[in-house]
Short mmCIF file of C-alpha atoms in Angstrom, two decimals:
data_model
loop_
_atom_site.label_atom_id
_atom_site.label_comp_id
_atom_site.label_asym_id
_atom_site.label_seq_id
_atom_site.Cartn_x
_atom_site.Cartn_y
_atom_site.Cartn_z
CA MET A 167 131.68 116.86 89.23
CA VAL A 168 128.44 115.84 90.56
CA HIS A 169 125.84 114.34 88.21
CA SER A 170 122.98 116.69 86.69
CA GLU A 171 120.55 114.33 87.95
CA PRO A 172 120.87 112.60 91.43
CA ASP A 173 120.31 108.65 91.55
CA PHE A 174 118.65 109.17 94.69
CA GLY A 175 115.47 110.86 96.23
CA PRO A 176 114.52 112.80 99.18
CA GLU A 177 114.09 109.26 101.53
CA GLU A 178 117.59 108.95 100.88
CA ILE A 179 118.42 112.64 101.70
CA ARG A 180 116.41 112.85 104.70
CA SER A 181 117.76 109.38 105.92
CA TYR A 182 121.59 110.90 105.36
CA LEU A 183 120.79 113.96 107.35
CA LYS A 184 119.05 111.90 110.03
CA VAL A 185 121.95 109.62 110.91
CA THR A 186 124.41 112.52 110.85
CA GLY A 187 122.95 114.55 113.43
CA TRP A 188 120.50 116.98 111.19
CA THR A 189 116.89 117.67 112.49
CA PRO A 190 113.88 119.01 110.17
CA VAL A 191 112.97 122.51 111.44
CA SER A 192 109.84 123.09 109.14
CA GLY A 193 108.85 122.18 105.35
CA GLY A 194 105.87 120.43 103.56
CA VAL A 195 105.13 118.55 100.22
CA VAL A 196 107.52 120.83 98.07
CA ALA A 197 111.00 121.30 100.19
CA GLU A 198 111.78 121.05 103.95
CA LEU A 199 114.58 123.18 106.03
CA TRP A 200 116.68 121.04 108.37
CA SER A 201 119.28 122.25 110.93
CA LEU A 202 122.81 120.87 112.55
CA PRO A 203 122.76 122.17 116.10
CA GLY A 204 126.18 123.53 116.85
CA PRO A 205 127.96 126.84 117.21
CA ALA A 206 127.96 127.48 113.12
CA ASP A 207 124.00 126.91 113.52
CA GLU A 208 123.78 125.60 109.83
CA VAL A 209 120.51 125.18 108.04
CA VAL A 210 120.13 123.33 104.39
CA LEU A 211 117.22 123.30 102.24
CA VAL A 212 116.32 119.56 101.19
CA PRO A 213 113.88 119.25 97.59
CA MET A 214 111.03 116.89 98.21
CA LYS A 215 109.45 116.62 94.52
CA PRO A 216 112.17 114.52 92.40
CA GLY A 217 109.69 115.33 89.38
CA ALA A 218 109.94 119.14 89.70
CA PRO A 219 112.05 120.70 87.13
CA ASP A 220 114.75 122.62 89.68
CA PHE A 221 115.03 119.02 91.99
CA ALA A 222 118.54 118.37 90.58
CA LYS A 223 119.84 121.97 90.74
CA ARG A 224 118.05 122.06 94.42
CA THR A 225 120.10 118.68 94.92
CA GLN A 226 123.38 119.63 93.82
CA ILE A 227 123.23 122.94 95.85
CA LEU A 228 122.39 120.85 98.98
CA LEU A 229 125.38 118.53 98.21
CA ALA A 230 127.54 121.23 97.75
CA ASP A 231 126.38 122.73 101.24
CA LEU A 232 127.09 119.32 103.02
CA ALA A 233 130.44 118.68 101.28
CA ARG A 234 131.19 122.75 102.96
CA ILE A 235 129.97 121.26 106.40
CA GLU A 236 131.37 118.05 106.23
CA SER A 237 134.95 119.40 104.42
CA GLN A 238 134.77 116.46 101.76
CA ASP A 239 134.30 116.60 98.12
CA ALA A 240 130.99 116.82 96.75
CA ARG A 241 131.46 113.14 95.18
CA THR A 242 132.12 111.66 98.34
CA VAL A 243 128.89 113.17 99.74
CA HIS A 244 126.72 112.32 96.76
CA ASP A 245 128.11 108.37 97.22
CA ALA A 246 127.23 108.65 100.78
CA VAL A 247 123.74 109.73 100.44
CA ALA A 248 123.33 107.50 97.31
CA THR A 249 124.13 104.59 99.22
CA VAL A 250 122.74 105.03 102.52
CA PHE A 251 120.59 102.21 102.63
CA ASN A 252 123.16 99.83 101.19
CA ASP A 253 126.07 97.76 102.50
CA VAL A 254 129.02 98.16 100.29
CA THR A 255 131.89 95.74 100.16
CA ASP A 256 135.00 96.52 98.82
CA LEU A 257 137.17 94.06 97.06
CA ARG A 258 140.78 95.78 96.93
CA ALA A 259 143.74 93.72 94.90
CA SER A 260 147.04 94.98 95.94
CA HIS A 261 150.41 94.06 94.74
CA PRO A 262 153.95 96.29 94.29
CA SER A 263 153.52 96.75 91.07
CA LEU A 264 150.50 98.50 90.99
CA SER A 265 151.53 101.46 90.99
CA ASP A 266 149.25 103.79 88.61
CA GLY A 267 146.23 102.39 89.46
CA SER A 268 145.56 100.01 86.97
CA ILE A 269 145.45 96.25 86.70
CA PRO A 270 146.46 93.42 84.38
CA LEU A 271 143.33 92.30 82.16
CA GLU A 272 143.68 88.54 83.40
CA ALA A 273 144.00 89.61 87.35
CA GLY A 274 141.21 92.48 86.85
CA TYR A 275 138.70 89.32 85.05
CA GLU A 276 139.75 87.40 88.14
CA LEU A 277 138.84 89.94 90.85
CA PHE A 278 135.30 90.61 88.68
CA ILE A 279 134.56 87.06 88.60
CA SER A 280 136.00 85.97 92.21
CA ALA A 281 133.19 89.03 93.37
CA LYS A 282 130.30 87.05 91.64
CA ARG A 283 131.68 83.56 93.35
CA LEU A 284 132.06 84.87 96.90
CA ARG A 285 128.36 86.31 96.44
CA VAL A 286 127.25 83.20 95.43
CA ALA A 287 128.97 81.17 97.84
CA SER A 288 127.84 83.43 100.46
CA ALA A 289 124.38 83.77 99.38
CA ALA A 290 124.24 79.56 99.46
CA ALA A 291 125.76 79.54 102.73
CA THR A 292 122.78 82.11 104.20
CA ILE A 293 120.36 79.51 102.85
CA ARG A 294 122.12 76.06 104.13
CA ARG A 295 125.27 75.29 106.27
CA GLN A 296 127.21 73.08 103.86
CA GLY A 297 130.95 72.52 103.25
CA HIS A 298 130.88 71.63 99.62
CA PHE A 299 127.79 72.42 97.45
CA ARG A 300 128.35 71.01 94.31
CA ASN A 301 124.96 72.54 93.13
CA PHE A 302 124.11 75.97 94.15
CA PRO A 303 120.37 77.02 95.04
CA THR A 304 118.40 78.72 92.56
CA ARG A 305 118.08 81.57 95.29
CA ALA A 306 121.38 82.14 95.50
CA ARG A 307 122.62 82.32 91.94
CA GLU A 308 119.31 84.86 91.80
CA GLN A 309 121.08 87.04 94.74
CA ALA A 310 124.17 87.31 92.78
CA ARG A 311 122.38 89.03 89.34
CA GLU A 312 120.38 91.29 91.93
CA VAL A 313 123.63 93.31 93.77
CA ARG A 314 125.32 96.07 91.80
CA LEU A 315 128.88 96.90 90.95
CA GLY A 316 129.86 100.18 91.42
CA GLN A 317 132.17 102.44 89.79
CA THR A 318 135.75 101.10 90.47
CA ARG A 319 138.10 103.04 92.28
CA ARG A 320 141.80 104.17 92.41
CA GLY A 321 144.12 103.23 95.61
CA SER A 322 145.50 99.46 94.49
CA TYR A 323 142.54 98.32 92.47
CA ILE A 324 138.79 98.60 94.47
CA VAL A 325 136.06 96.89 93.29
CA PRO A 326 132.73 98.12 95.09
CA ILE A 327 129.64 95.20 95.22
CA ILE A 328 126.49 97.52 96.33
CA SER A 329 123.72 95.21 98.13
CA GLN A 330 120.83 96.44 99.99
CA ALA A 331 120.74 96.54 103.93
CA ARG A 332 117.74 97.78 104.48
CA SER A 333 114.23 99.34 103.11
CA PRO A 334 113.25 103.32 104.01
CA GLU A 335 110.39 101.65 105.86
CA ASP A 336 110.49 100.10 109.18
CA VAL A 337 111.29 96.05 109.47
CA TYR A 338 108.73 94.65 112.14
CA SER A 339 106.80 96.08 115.08
CA PRO A 340 106.13 94.36 118.40
CA GLY A 341 103.79 91.17 118.06
CA GLN A 342 103.81 91.40 114.36
CA GLU A 343 101.39 88.92 112.91
CA TYR A 344 102.75 88.45 109.64
CA ILE A 345 106.06 88.84 107.57
CA GLU A 346 106.63 91.69 104.57
CA VAL A 347 107.93 89.81 101.73
CA GLY A 348 109.60 92.93 100.41
CA VAL A 349 111.38 93.39 103.73
CA GLU A 350 112.51 89.94 104.04
CA GLU A 351 113.70 90.26 100.00
CA THR A 352 115.76 93.39 101.56
CA LEU A 353 116.65 91.76 104.67
CA PHE A 354 118.05 88.58 102.67
CA ASP A 355 120.77 91.07 100.73
CA ARG A 356 121.95 92.17 104.55
CA ARG A 357 122.09 88.63 105.75
CA VAL A 358 124.24 87.77 102.53
CA THR A 359 126.76 90.06 103.43
CA ALA A 360 126.97 89.42 107.26
CA THR A 361 127.30 85.74 106.26
CA MET A 362 130.18 86.80 103.66
CA SER A 363 131.66 88.70 106.29
CA ARG A 364 131.69 86.35 109.40
CA ALA A 365 133.11 83.16 106.84
CA LEU A 366 136.05 85.89 105.38
CA GLY A 367 136.66 86.58 109.19
CA VAL A 368 137.10 82.67 110.56
CA LEU A 369 139.19 82.19 107.45
CA GLU A 370 141.47 84.78 107.96
CA ASP A 371 141.76 83.90 111.49
CA MET A 372 142.42 80.22 111.02
CA ALA A 373 145.10 81.57 107.92
CA SER A 374 146.82 83.70 110.41
CA ALA A 375 147.17 81.69 113.52
CA GLU A 376 150.45 79.74 114.38
CA ARG A 377 149.35 76.88 113.77
CA GLU A 378 147.35 74.73 110.79
CA PRO A 379 143.67 74.54 111.52
CA THR A 380 142.23 71.11 113.21
CA PRO A 381 139.67 69.05 111.47
CA SER A 382 137.10 69.95 113.94
CA GLU A 383 137.95 73.78 113.60
CA ILE A 384 137.39 73.51 109.87
CA THR A 385 134.44 71.48 110.49
CA ASP A 386 133.09 74.16 112.60
CA SER A 387 133.98 76.73 110.30
CA ILE A 388 131.05 75.43 107.96
CA GLY A 389 128.32 76.64 110.48
CA GLU A 390 130.20 80.26 110.11
CA GLY A 391 129.57 80.03 106.16
CA VAL A 392 132.77 78.68 104.87
CA SER A 393 132.64 76.61 102.14
CA TYR A 394 134.72 74.67 99.42
CA GLU A 395 133.84 77.37 96.93
CA LEU A 396 134.05 80.64 98.97
CA CYS A 397 137.74 78.95 99.58
CA GLN A 398 138.14 78.91 95.85
CA ALA A 399 136.92 82.37 95.08
CA LEU A 400 139.53 83.55 97.06
CA SER A 401 142.09 81.53 95.84
CA LYS A 402 141.69 82.37 92.17
CA VAL A 403 142.28 85.95 92.42
CA VAL A 404 145.18 85.73 95.04
CA ASN A 405 147.10 83.23 92.89
CA THR A 406 146.83 85.53 89.71
CA ASP A 407 150.04 86.76 88.70
CA SER A 408 150.09 90.54 89.44
CA VAL A 409 148.04 90.45 92.55
CA GLY A 410 149.95 89.94 95.85
CA SER A 411 146.90 90.21 98.45
CA LEU A 412 143.13 90.74 98.28
CA ASP A 413 141.41 92.23 101.32
CA VAL A 414 137.84 92.74 101.55
CA SER A 415 136.39 95.50 103.76
CA PHE A 416 132.67 96.38 104.83
CA ASN A 417 130.80 99.29 105.09
CA TRP A 418 127.76 98.84 106.84
CA SER A 419 124.37 101.10 105.86
CA ARG A 420 124.42 104.26 108.04
CA VAL A 421 121.20 103.27 108.31
CA ALA A 422 121.08 99.65 109.40
CA ALA A 423 123.75 98.69 112.45
CA PRO A 424 126.54 96.76 111.65
CA PRO A 425 125.64 93.05 112.43
CA PRO A 426 127.58 92.29 116.06
CA GLY A 427 130.92 90.41 115.62
CA THR A 428 131.51 90.63 112.09
CA PRO A 429 135.02 91.94 111.65
CA PRO A 430 134.95 95.57 109.38
CA GLN A 431 138.10 94.34 107.09
CA VAL A 432 140.42 91.17 106.16
CA GLU A 433 142.78 90.39 104.19
CA PHE A 434 144.22 87.39 102.34
CA ASN A 435 148.13 87.32 100.84
CA GLN A 436 149.60 84.54 99.21
CA ALA A 437 151.01 82.73 102.84
CA ALA A 438 147.28 83.05 103.59
CA ILE A 439 146.10 81.61 100.64
CA ASP A 440 148.19 78.44 101.12
CA ILE A 441 146.25 77.76 104.48
CA VAL A 442 142.93 78.54 102.41
CA ASP A 443 143.76 75.92 99.81
CA ARG A 444 144.29 73.12 102.69
CA VAL A 445 140.81 74.16 104.28
CA SER A 446 139.11 73.93 100.77
CA ALA A 447 140.72 70.63 99.86
CA GLN A 448 139.35 69.33 103.16
CA LEU A 449 135.78 70.07 102.61
CA LYS A 450 135.63 69.19 99.32
CA THR A 451 135.89 65.64 100.64
CA ARG A 452 133.80 66.63 103.45
CA ILE A 453 130.69 63.82 103.79
CA TYR A 454 127.86 65.64 101.92
CA THR A 455 125.73 67.02 105.54
CA SER A 456 123.83 70.19 105.28
CA GLN A 457 121.27 72.21 107.77
CA HIS A 458 118.82 74.67 106.49
CA LEU A 459 118.51 78.09 107.96
CA ILE A 460 115.00 79.66 107.96
CA TYR A 461 114.71 83.87 108.87
CA GLY A 462 111.35 85.36 109.82
CA ILE A 463 109.21 85.96 112.62
CA VAL A 464 107.60 84.08 115.54
CA THR A 465 103.70 84.56 114.72
CA ASP A 466 102.70 81.62 117.23
CA LEU A 467 103.30 80.39 120.39
CA SER A 468 101.42 77.44 122.32
CA ARG A 469 102.63 76.28 125.94
CA HIS A 470 100.61 74.58 128.42
CA PRO A 471 102.28 75.32 132.19
CA GLU A 472 103.09 71.67 132.67
CA ASP A 473 104.77 71.35 129.04
CA GLU A 474 108.50 70.99 128.88
CA THR A 475 108.78 72.10 125.25
CA GLY A 476 106.53 74.87 123.35
CA ARG A 477 105.22 74.79 119.86
CA VAL A 478 106.32 77.93 118.32
CA GLY A 479 105.51 79.06 114.58
CA VAL A 480 108.15 80.95 112.44
CA GLN A 481 106.78 82.85 109.50
CA THR A 482 109.36 82.67 106.85
CA LEU A 483 110.25 82.40 102.81
CA ILE A 484 110.89 79.20 101.32
CA LYS A 485 111.54 79.40 97.59
CA ARG A 486 110.15 83.17 98.14
CA ARG A 487 106.84 81.99 99.26
CA SER A 488 105.71 82.97 102.38
CA ARG A 489 105.17 79.85 104.89
CA THR A 490 104.98 79.06 108.44
CA VAL A 491 107.17 76.26 110.07
CA TRP A 492 106.03 74.87 113.16
CA MET A 493 108.83 73.71 115.67
CA ASP A 494 108.91 72.14 119.51
CA LEU A 495 111.57 74.77 121.22
CA PRO A 496 112.80 73.65 124.83
CA ASP A 497 112.27 76.21 127.86
CA SER A 498 114.89 78.73 127.33
CA ASP A 499 114.52 78.63 123.37
CA TYR A 500 110.44 78.99 123.56
CA HIS A 501 111.31 82.26 126.24
CA THR A 502 113.36 83.66 123.66
CA ALA A 503 110.83 83.28 121.08
CA VAL A 504 108.31 84.56 123.52
CA ARG A 505 111.11 87.72 123.83
CA CYS A 506 111.38 88.27 120.15
CA HIS A 507 107.57 88.17 119.11
CA ASP A 508 107.08 90.62 122.12
CA ASP A 509 109.96 92.95 120.62
CA GLY A 510 109.36 92.59 116.76
CA ILE A 511 112.94 90.61 116.65
CA PRO A 512 113.50 88.53 113.57
CA VAL A 513 114.59 85.18 114.39
CA ARG A 514 117.04 82.99 112.61
CA VAL A 515 116.68 79.19 112.82
CA GLN A 516 118.88 76.27 112.09
CA GLY A 517 118.05 72.77 111.67
CA ARG A 518 116.17 69.82 109.47
CA LEU A 519 113.26 70.99 107.49
CA THR A 520 110.88 69.45 106.32
CA SER A 521 108.59 71.19 103.66
CA PRO A 522 106.38 69.08 101.63
CA PRO A 523 103.95 70.65 98.79
CA GLY A 524 100.59 71.24 100.53
CA GLY A 525 101.71 69.98 104.04
CA HIS A 526 102.77 71.33 107.20
CA ALA A 527 106.38 72.67 107.51
CA THR A 528 108.47 71.67 110.45
CA MET A 529 111.89 72.01 111.77
CA GLU A 530 114.01 69.90 114.25
CA VAL A 531 115.86 72.82 115.43
CA ASP A 532 119.44 72.75 116.52
CA ASP A 533 120.01 76.36 116.94
CA PHE A 534 117.25 79.31 117.83
CA GLY A 535 118.08 82.99 118.58
CA PRO A 536 117.72 86.30 117.15
CA ASP A 537 118.80 87.24 113.70
CA PRO A 538 122.40 87.86 113.89
CA SER A 539 122.68 89.55 110.27
CA LEU A 540 120.66 92.68 111.81
CA GLY A 541 122.49 95.37 113.84
CA SER A 542 122.08 95.44 117.53
CA ASP A 543 118.71 97.69 117.14
CA GLN A 544 116.86 94.42 116.37
#
């Protein structure tokens, strides 16, 4: 049964119809007609005024039409429309004894707590690459409070984490001269989910290998977002009685292409967690080192023909305030910066950041390139 008051508006409806093949044919400020090309020649009416007395009724009629056309139940279509701008990460606890869709209280408690731990650890690794954090950045703890928890689902025991993937507005245009704080806040959510996906994928690869990971492989995993705290979040839930395995699936927003190279699903059983625990122990004793990551757009480019390096300014958010970080880039990276600027592609920069209050922010760059957290359309 669909709720009488939908928890989405016309923008979600229009975006959902667009990504599922529908096109607008006519309409105005009150309603629009959309058609689906094909032998059935389907047409639906989209209500455009959320404050109208009949908006909920018209929306339910629309959902019923879409459910019939897509051969799905109305609840599934409702959830797909409501989360069209979101990434949904499903944590599923499995065990042969979980046949009735319920879960022991202690196992459920650890699953919910681990959802927060995974999110905070991934957010921290999105800001800094560090093997053992001890103290998380404030922004990482805040981000975990901003994501939502969906209704639990049957099928073993599934806890959905809902995070923003993209705002309805366009992201950036070629030659953009400044960042949009609201867009950057939204993109941070997507970047955290991408970090979690990559980090868990690396852990799964190490756990499923026929040999134990080498110290250098464990060190390299830090660069993909693996940390002691992330390992511990996995270990605590799988080591709970009545949980035989934990799998995590990533359902990327249909309006923002999946980050390239991220696994759609990872799984950890007890044997895998034994390896994760050994990785965790090594990360805990790792000498304290960290590298900052900044995300933003290229706003300034300067290079004389005879120079070996070019001066680049990247506007980004530091402690949620807009600042320009200056860096010198070698030839290849400078050309990458020019391309990203010309095409409106956000960048990710990794290195040692210096940002004195009131002074110029600078970075010694170790890695520069298009932001891999975003889809191939960026």
